[in-house]
């Protein structure tokens, strides 16, 4: 396959390159830029010297149309200007930004503070939650890759909501992320002197992933709800840990919740339902496309605690994007992604 990446110099782009480099079906890789045309990629990123010495190319629709797959790993509001002109010109399109996730254009403008994508292009986009939407992903001309927080949240709670085991109308999610989720552009928030030795909450009740999670719960479970969702920054480079709380429904037990998760993900190689440990750690999925889920029930409160860990740059971004590409081309989902987590 001939593959192109727009936005390759960001963390998501770097991770796409890392995994695609060992993807057995990739024959060509093209890296596109809006501002650094002609620059050697390995000159910018010395760790890729003699590995990825590609020259950054100008974004050109004619060149992009010759490819089999185009990934956009760009800031919000950029892909929505690029993707519509590429639709049905040849390549499969996979967007890692949030531009095509929300089907309600007014909702996108409200939460992202950006102009929404073209209505026709948005109508053709498919939400790329790999384990839940594979049938539509297979035939999609444009995939809206899920956000990192929604990926962890949805994978851990969707089975339990769909089976009526937890009350989604009282769902509370506490989410924590490493600083790579903020991208590689320096800011006061991510400055080492202010980020190190600190633990902060941000976008209180205002995170743009809230409507994405609510929309997906409705899409995959037919349950309409509003959630309480808040995000925190942890002084580490990568990783996401979400902790969801919800009351049990009827006679649901911890055993029935665990069984439900095991049944749903029995044939999904990247989701691991943890039963033989008392904790979940982001280090155990670091650098990999794995998703670890642990569920516990507090009998005193009759409430479930559902914990999920992913690498925000892999399962939460580039890894899931490649997993979706594999689904589109009829390849095993693990192709190019079957790596051992880094852990240390």
Tab-separated table of C-alpha atoms in Angstrom:
chain	number	residue	atom	x	y	z
A	1	UNK	CA	0.000	0.000	0.000
A	2	UNK	CA	1.043	3.557	-0.709
A	3	UNK	CA	0.414	5.585	2.430
A	4	UNK	CA	0.487	9.316	3.122
A	5	UNK	CA	0.523	11.210	6.412
A	6	UNK	CA	-0.493	14.848	6.707
A	7	UNK	CA	0.758	16.226	10.011
A	8	UNK	CA	3.611	13.743	10.365
A	9	UNK	CA	5.693	15.992	12.622
A	10	UNK	CA	3.285	15.768	15.555
A	11	UNK	CA	3.297	12.980	18.146
A	12	UNK	CA	0.430	11.167	16.424
A	13	UNK	CA	2.281	11.318	13.117
A	14	UNK	CA	5.475	10.017	14.706
A	15	UNK	CA	3.607	7.047	16.119
A	16	UNK	CA	1.997	6.329	12.760
A	17	UNK	CA	5.480	6.230	11.233
A	18	UNK	CA	6.827	3.990	14.006
A	19	UNK	CA	4.198	1.314	13.430
A	20	UNK	CA	3.870	1.661	9.654
A	21	UNK	CA	7.629	1.183	9.283
A	22	UNK	CA	7.131	-2.482	10.205
A	23	UNK	CA	3.786	-2.941	8.456
A	24	UNK	CA	4.244	-5.736	5.930
A	25	UNK	CA	1.783	-4.265	3.418
A	26	UNK	CA	3.306	-0.780	3.187
A	27	UNK	CA	5.298	-0.214	-0.004
A	28	UNK	CA	5.589	3.581	0.035
A	29	UNK	CA	5.350	6.258	2.732
A	30	UNK	CA	4.812	9.927	1.891
A	31	UNK	CA	5.008	12.671	4.511
A	32	UNK	CA	3.220	15.969	3.876
A	33	UNK	CA	3.584	19.372	5.509
A	34	UNK	CA	1.991	22.800	5.282
A	35	UNK	CA	5.090	24.734	6.336
A	36	UNK	CA	8.329	22.699	6.059
A	37	UNK	CA	8.415	21.535	2.462
A	38	UNK	CA	11.799	20.116	1.433
A	39	UNK	CA	13.030	19.452	4.974
A	40	UNK	CA	14.400	15.980	5.708
A	41	UNK	CA	12.254	14.237	8.292
A	42	UNK	CA	15.252	12.671	10.018
A	43	UNK	CA	16.849	16.125	10.251
A	44	UNK	CA	13.932	17.146	12.458
A	45	UNK	CA	13.869	13.863	14.360
A	46	UNK	CA	17.399	12.546	14.753
A	47	UNK	CA	16.296	9.204	16.182
A	48	UNK	CA	15.026	8.335	12.688
A	49	UNK	CA	18.351	8.931	10.905
A	50	UNK	CA	18.862	6.255	8.200
A	51	UNK	CA	15.405	4.921	9.073
A	52	UNK	CA	13.012	7.605	7.828
A	53	UNK	CA	15.030	10.055	5.733
A	54	UNK	CA	11.995	11.091	3.701
A	55	UNK	CA	11.683	14.658	2.469
A	56	UNK	CA	8.592	16.495	3.657
A	57	UNK	CA	6.293	17.220	0.721
A	58	UNK	CA	3.860	20.012	-0.012
A	59	UNK	CA	0.215	19.047	0.466
A	60	UNK	CA	-0.984	18.386	-3.074
A	61	UNK	CA	-4.372	16.876	-3.954
A	62	UNK	CA	-3.049	15.306	-7.153
A	63	UNK	CA	-0.271	13.484	-5.298
A	64	UNK	CA	-2.569	12.471	-2.456
A	65	UNK	CA	-5.097	10.993	-4.894
A	66	UNK	CA	-2.462	8.485	-6.080
A	67	UNK	CA	-2.181	6.917	-2.622
A	68	UNK	CA	-4.131	4.043	-1.085
A	69	UNK	CA	-4.486	5.588	2.375
A	70	UNK	CA	-4.169	9.124	3.727
A	71	UNK	CA	-3.945	9.824	7.449
A	72	UNK	CA	-4.470	13.323	8.816
A	73	UNK	CA	-2.888	13.930	12.207
A	74	UNK	CA	-3.556	17.642	12.406
A	75	UNK	CA	-4.976	20.204	14.855
A	76	UNK	CA	-8.748	20.656	15.001
A	77	UNK	CA	-10.148	22.515	12.033
A	78	UNK	CA	-7.450	21.485	9.525
A	79	UNK	CA	-8.602	18.075	8.268
A	80	UNK	CA	-12.091	19.417	7.623
A	81	UNK	CA	-10.565	21.664	4.963
A	82	UNK	CA	-8.442	18.893	3.367
A	83	UNK	CA	-10.541	15.721	3.447
A	84	UNK	CA	-13.680	16.745	1.492
A	85	UNK	CA	-11.710	17.345	-1.728
A	86	UNK	CA	-10.079	13.913	-1.405
A	87	UNK	CA	-13.299	11.963	-0.891
A	88	UNK	CA	-13.783	9.310	-3.594
A	89	UNK	CA	-10.623	10.358	-5.476
A	90	UNK	CA	-8.891	7.078	-4.636
A	91	UNK	CA	-7.410	6.812	-1.141
A	92	UNK	CA	-9.121	5.683	2.029
A	93	UNK	CA	-9.155	8.606	4.470
A	94	UNK	CA	-8.490	8.324	8.206
A	95	UNK	CA	-8.636	11.457	10.350
A	96	UNK	CA	-7.023	11.442	13.791
A	97	UNK	CA	-8.369	14.875	14.729
A	98	UNK	CA	-11.886	15.522	15.980
A	99	UNK	CA	-13.207	17.165	12.832
A	100	UNK	CA	-15.514	14.342	11.697
A	101	UNK	CA	-16.500	12.707	15.001
A	102	UNK	CA	-19.541	14.770	15.942
A	103	UNK	CA	-22.450	14.390	13.548
A	104	UNK	CA	-24.134	17.546	14.856
A	105	UNK	CA	-22.280	20.465	13.234
A	106	UNK	CA	-23.590	22.977	15.764
A	107	UNK	CA	-22.373	20.748	18.571
A	108	UNK	CA	-18.895	20.678	17.010
A	109	UNK	CA	-18.765	24.477	16.785
A	110	UNK	CA	-19.978	24.784	20.378
A	111	UNK	CA	-17.362	22.432	21.863
A	112	UNK	CA	-14.389	22.905	19.520
A	113	UNK	CA	-14.849	26.630	18.820
A	114	UNK	CA	-14.094	25.920	15.148
A	115	UNK	CA	-16.039	25.918	11.909
A	116	UNK	CA	-17.646	22.500	11.381
A	117	UNK	CA	-16.791	20.166	8.506
A	118	UNK	CA	-18.656	20.106	5.218
A	119	UNK	CA	-22.075	18.525	5.731
A	120	UNK	CA	-21.724	16.032	2.850
A	121	UNK	CA	-18.294	14.856	3.998
A	122	UNK	CA	-19.502	14.585	7.589
A	123	UNK	CA	-22.431	12.429	6.488
A	124	UNK	CA	-20.019	9.953	4.883
A	125	UNK	CA	-17.687	9.694	7.872
A	126	UNK	CA	-17.765	6.597	10.081
A	127	UNK	CA	-16.755	6.577	13.744
A	128	UNK	CA	-13.690	4.360	13.995
A	129	UNK	CA	-14.071	2.593	17.324
A	130	UNK	CA	-12.484	-0.581	15.976
A	131	UNK	CA	-13.978	-3.186	18.292
A	132	UNK	CA	-17.509	-1.794	17.948
A	133	UNK	CA	-17.905	-0.526	14.397
A	134	UNK	CA	-15.876	-2.867	12.160
A	135	UNK	CA	-18.689	-3.579	9.681
A	136	UNK	CA	-19.090	0.112	8.837
A	137	UNK	CA	-15.354	0.765	8.985
A	138	UNK	CA	-14.801	-1.857	6.262
A	139	UNK	CA	-16.699	0.175	3.679
A	140	UNK	CA	-16.108	3.712	4.939
A	141	UNK	CA	-14.543	6.271	2.589
A	142	UNK	CA	-13.675	8.442	5.601
A	143	UNK	CA	-12.977	7.296	9.143
A	144	UNK	CA	-13.216	9.586	12.141
A	145	UNK	CA	-10.683	8.065	14.505
A	146	UNK	CA	-11.951	8.315	18.111
A	147	UNK	CA	-10.379	10.579	20.693
A	148	UNK	CA	-8.022	9.098	23.277
A	149	UNK	CA	-10.267	9.713	26.290
A	150	UNK	CA	-13.396	8.415	24.512
A	151	UNK	CA	-11.562	5.255	23.394
A	152	UNK	CA	-10.692	4.277	26.963
A	153	UNK	CA	-14.063	5.321	28.348
A	154	UNK	CA	-16.203	3.672	25.685
A	155	UNK	CA	-14.341	0.366	25.508
A	156	UNK	CA	-14.745	-0.055	29.260
A	157	UNK	CA	-18.394	0.964	29.725
A	158	UNK	CA	-20.220	0.203	26.449
A	159	UNK	CA	-20.658	-3.560	27.070
A	160	UNK	CA	-22.050	-2.933	30.546
A	161	UNK	CA	-24.468	-0.244	29.367
A	162	UNK	CA	-25.619	-2.274	26.367
A	163	UNK	CA	-26.409	-5.280	28.557
A	164	UNK	CA	-28.249	-3.124	31.089
A	165	UNK	CA	-25.855	-3.913	33.943
A	166	UNK	CA	-25.051	-0.343	34.958
A	167	UNK	CA	-27.119	2.845	35.060
A	168	UNK	CA	-25.700	5.131	32.365
A	169	UNK	CA	-27.851	8.060	33.505
A	170	UNK	CA	-25.640	8.363	36.584
A	171	UNK	CA	-22.303	7.742	34.889
A	172	UNK	CA	-19.292	9.658	36.223
A	173	UNK	CA	-15.871	9.402	34.543
A	174	UNK	CA	-12.618	10.586	36.070
A	175	UNK	CA	-9.864	10.637	33.424
A	176	UNK	CA	-6.118	11.222	33.630
A	177	UNK	CA	-3.572	11.676	30.846
A	178	UNK	CA	0.126	12.194	30.281
A	179	UNK	CA	1.334	15.438	28.698
A	180	UNK	CA	1.853	14.060	25.198
A	181	UNK	CA	-1.910	14.336	24.790
A	182	UNK	CA	-1.423	18.091	24.519
A	183	UNK	CA	0.783	17.711	21.429
A	184	UNK	CA	4.361	18.818	20.838
A	185	UNK	CA	3.795	22.568	20.697
A	186	UNK	CA	5.147	24.159	23.918
A	187	UNK	CA	2.714	25.961	26.198
A	188	UNK	CA	2.619	27.229	29.744
A	189	UNK	CA	0.591	24.193	30.771
A	190	UNK	CA	3.147	21.732	29.412
A	191	UNK	CA	6.290	23.672	30.346
A	192	UNK	CA	8.479	21.330	32.429
A	193	UNK	CA	8.856	23.784	35.325
A	194	UNK	CA	5.085	24.038	35.709
A	195	UNK	CA	4.081	20.511	34.727
A	196	UNK	CA	6.634	18.556	36.745
A	197	UNK	CA	5.742	17.658	40.348
A	198	UNK	CA	2.176	18.760	39.768
A	199	UNK	CA	-1.239	17.189	39.194
A	200	UNK	CA	-3.946	19.328	37.648
A	201	UNK	CA	-7.535	19.240	36.458
A	202	UNK	CA	-8.433	21.140	33.296
A	203	UNK	CA	-11.482	22.025	31.182
A	204	UNK	CA	-13.747	21.300	34.149
A	205	UNK	CA	-17.080	20.042	32.748
A	206	UNK	CA	-16.073	21.543	29.379
A	207	UNK	CA	-13.918	18.953	27.635
A	208	UNK	CA	-14.697	18.542	23.925
A	209	UNK	CA	-14.774	14.761	24.276
A	210	UNK	CA	-17.956	14.894	26.389
A	211	UNK	CA	-20.388	15.063	23.420
A	212	UNK	CA	-18.341	12.427	21.573
A	213	UNK	CA	-18.782	9.969	24.439
A	214	UNK	CA	-22.496	10.743	24.797
A	215	UNK	CA	-23.062	10.412	21.042
A	216	UNK	CA	-21.270	7.050	20.972
A	217	UNK	CA	-23.173	5.656	23.944
A	218	UNK	CA	-26.394	6.466	22.097
A	219	UNK	CA	-25.054	5.047	18.819
A	220	UNK	CA	-23.891	1.700	20.175
A	221	UNK	CA	-26.323	1.047	23.041
A	222	UNK	CA	-29.455	3.086	22.166
A	223	UNK	CA	-29.192	4.715	25.595
A	224	UNK	CA	-29.430	8.503	25.715
A	225	UNK	CA	-27.593	10.065	28.639
A	226	UNK	CA	-25.576	13.007	29.848
A	227	UNK	CA	-22.355	12.235	31.683
A	228	UNK	CA	-20.113	13.860	34.231
A	229	UNK	CA	-16.630	13.757	32.721
A	230	UNK	CA	-13.484	15.484	33.912
A	231	UNK	CA	-9.873	15.318	32.821
A	232	UNK	CA	-6.567	15.639	34.643
A	233	UNK	CA	-2.920	15.993	33.617
A	234	UNK	CA	-0.375	13.708	35.255
A	235	UNK	CA	3.371	14.521	35.115
A	236	UNK	CA	4.234	11.638	32.791
A	237	UNK	CA	4.794	11.545	29.054
A	238	UNK	CA	2.165	9.113	27.842
A	239	UNK	CA	-0.777	7.024	29.004
A	240	UNK	CA	-4.449	7.419	29.901
A	241	UNK	CA	-6.292	5.986	32.877
A	242	UNK	CA	-10.060	6.374	33.088
A	243	UNK	CA	-12.129	5.475	36.133
A	244	UNK	CA	-15.876	5.284	35.589
A	245	UNK	CA	-18.476	5.018	38.360
A	246	UNK	CA	-22.086	3.908	37.913
A	247	UNK	CA	-24.808	2.229	40.006
A	248	UNK	CA	-25.593	-1.409	39.282
A	249	UNK	CA	-28.944	-2.290	37.738
A	250	UNK	CA	-31.186	-5.061	39.051
A	251	UNK	CA	-29.328	-8.181	40.174
A	252	UNK	CA	-26.020	-7.321	38.457
A	253	UNK	CA	-22.899	-8.452	40.292
A	254	UNK	CA	-19.178	-8.056	39.865
A	255	UNK	CA	-19.069	-11.533	38.359
A	256	UNK	CA	-21.744	-10.686	35.783
A	257	UNK	CA	-19.929	-7.485	34.818
A	258	UNK	CA	-16.638	-9.327	34.339
A	259	UNK	CA	-18.368	-12.081	32.352
A	260	UNK	CA	-20.024	-9.494	30.106
A	261	UNK	CA	-16.678	-7.841	29.310
A	262	UNK	CA	-15.026	-11.198	28.669
A	263	UNK	CA	-17.792	-12.272	26.300
A	264	UNK	CA	-17.811	-9.033	24.316
A	265	UNK	CA	-14.032	-8.904	23.868
A	266	UNK	CA	-13.286	-12.616	23.565
A	267	UNK	CA	-12.268	-12.261	19.909
A	268	UNK	CA	-10.673	-8.829	20.102
A	269	UNK	CA	-6.902	-9.222	20.517
A	270	UNK	CA	-6.121	-5.758	21.858
A	271	UNK	CA	-8.603	-5.639	24.741
A	272	UNK	CA	-7.486	-7.416	27.908
A	273	UNK	CA	-10.013	-7.911	30.707
A	274	UNK	CA	-7.953	-8.034	33.894
A	275	UNK	CA	-9.202	-10.445	36.540
A	276	UNK	CA	-6.054	-11.624	38.315
A	277	UNK	CA	-4.800	-8.261	39.560
A	278	UNK	CA	-6.012	-5.569	41.916
A	279	UNK	CA	-4.740	-2.659	39.854
A	280	UNK	CA	-4.367	-1.332	36.316
A	281	UNK	CA	-1.251	0.587	35.347
A	282	UNK	CA	-0.615	2.731	32.260
A	283	UNK	CA	2.949	1.359	32.170
A	284	UNK	CA	1.560	-2.077	31.249
A	285	UNK	CA	0.217	-0.789	27.921
A	286	UNK	CA	2.902	1.826	27.191
A	287	UNK	CA	3.903	2.023	23.539
A	288	UNK	CA	1.315	-0.603	22.539
A	289	UNK	CA	-2.191	-0.859	21.119
A	290	UNK	CA	-3.482	-2.794	24.139
A	291	UNK	CA	-6.374	-1.718	26.323
A	292	UNK	CA	-6.586	-3.086	29.885
A	293	UNK	CA	-9.929	-3.104	31.711
A	294	UNK	CA	-10.619	-3.920	35.361
A	295	UNK	CA	-14.024	-3.815	37.039
A	296	UNK	CA	-14.826	-3.919	40.739
A	297	UNK	CA	-18.113	-3.565	42.625
A	298	UNK	CA	-18.512	-1.801	45.970
A	299	UNK	CA	-21.253	-3.760	47.719
A	300	UNK	CA	-21.743	-1.006	50.297
A	301	UNK	CA	-22.824	1.494	47.653
A	302	UNK	CA	-24.005	-0.984	45.000
A	303	UNK	CA	-21.807	0.897	42.539
A	304	UNK	CA	-19.387	-0.368	39.893
A	305	UNK	CA	-15.900	1.038	39.388
A	306	UNK	CA	-14.670	0.427	35.834
A	307	UNK	CA	-11.006	1.194	35.154
A	308	UNK	CA	-9.278	1.343	31.789
A	309	UNK	CA	-5.680	2.006	30.712
A	310	UNK	CA	-4.433	2.759	27.205
A	311	UNK	CA	-1.503	4.528	25.583
A	312	UNK	CA	-3.027	7.808	24.411
A	313	UNK	CA	-0.740	7.977	21.360
A	314	UNK	CA	-1.328	4.385	20.253
A	315	UNK	CA	-4.722	2.868	21.068
A	316	UNK	CA	-5.895	6.425	21.617
A	317	UNK	CA	-4.607	7.650	18.255
A	318	UNK	CA	-2.141	6.131	15.765
A	319	UNK	CA	-2.524	2.475	16.733
A	320	UNK	CA	-6.300	2.499	16.431
A	321	UNK	CA	-5.986	4.387	13.126
A	322	UNK	CA	-3.778	1.603	11.717
A	323	UNK	CA	-6.113	-1.006	13.202
A	324	UNK	CA	-8.924	0.673	11.254
A	325	UNK	CA	-6.807	0.664	8.089
A	326	UNK	CA	-6.252	-3.067	8.549
A	327	UNK	CA	-10.001	-3.611	8.881
A	328	UNK	CA	-10.634	-1.625	5.701
A	329	UNK	CA	-8.197	-3.716	3.668
A	330	UNK	CA	-9.238	-7.093	5.084
A	331	UNK	CA	-5.990	-7.612	7.008
A	332	UNK	CA	-5.674	-9.118	10.483
A	333	UNK	CA	-6.236	-6.271	12.936
A	334	UNK	CA	-2.878	-6.956	14.565
A	335	UNK	CA	-0.879	-6.384	11.349
A	336	UNK	CA	1.950	-3.973	12.150
A	337	UNK	CA	0.666	-3.529	15.703
A	338	UNK	CA	1.678	-6.779	17.394
A	339	UNK	CA	4.303	-5.290	19.700
A	340	UNK	CA	5.097	-5.940	23.356
A	341	UNK	CA	4.337	-2.999	25.679
A	342	UNK	CA	7.420	-1.054	26.776
A	343	UNK	CA	6.553	-1.156	30.509
A	344	UNK	CA	9.816	0.474	31.650
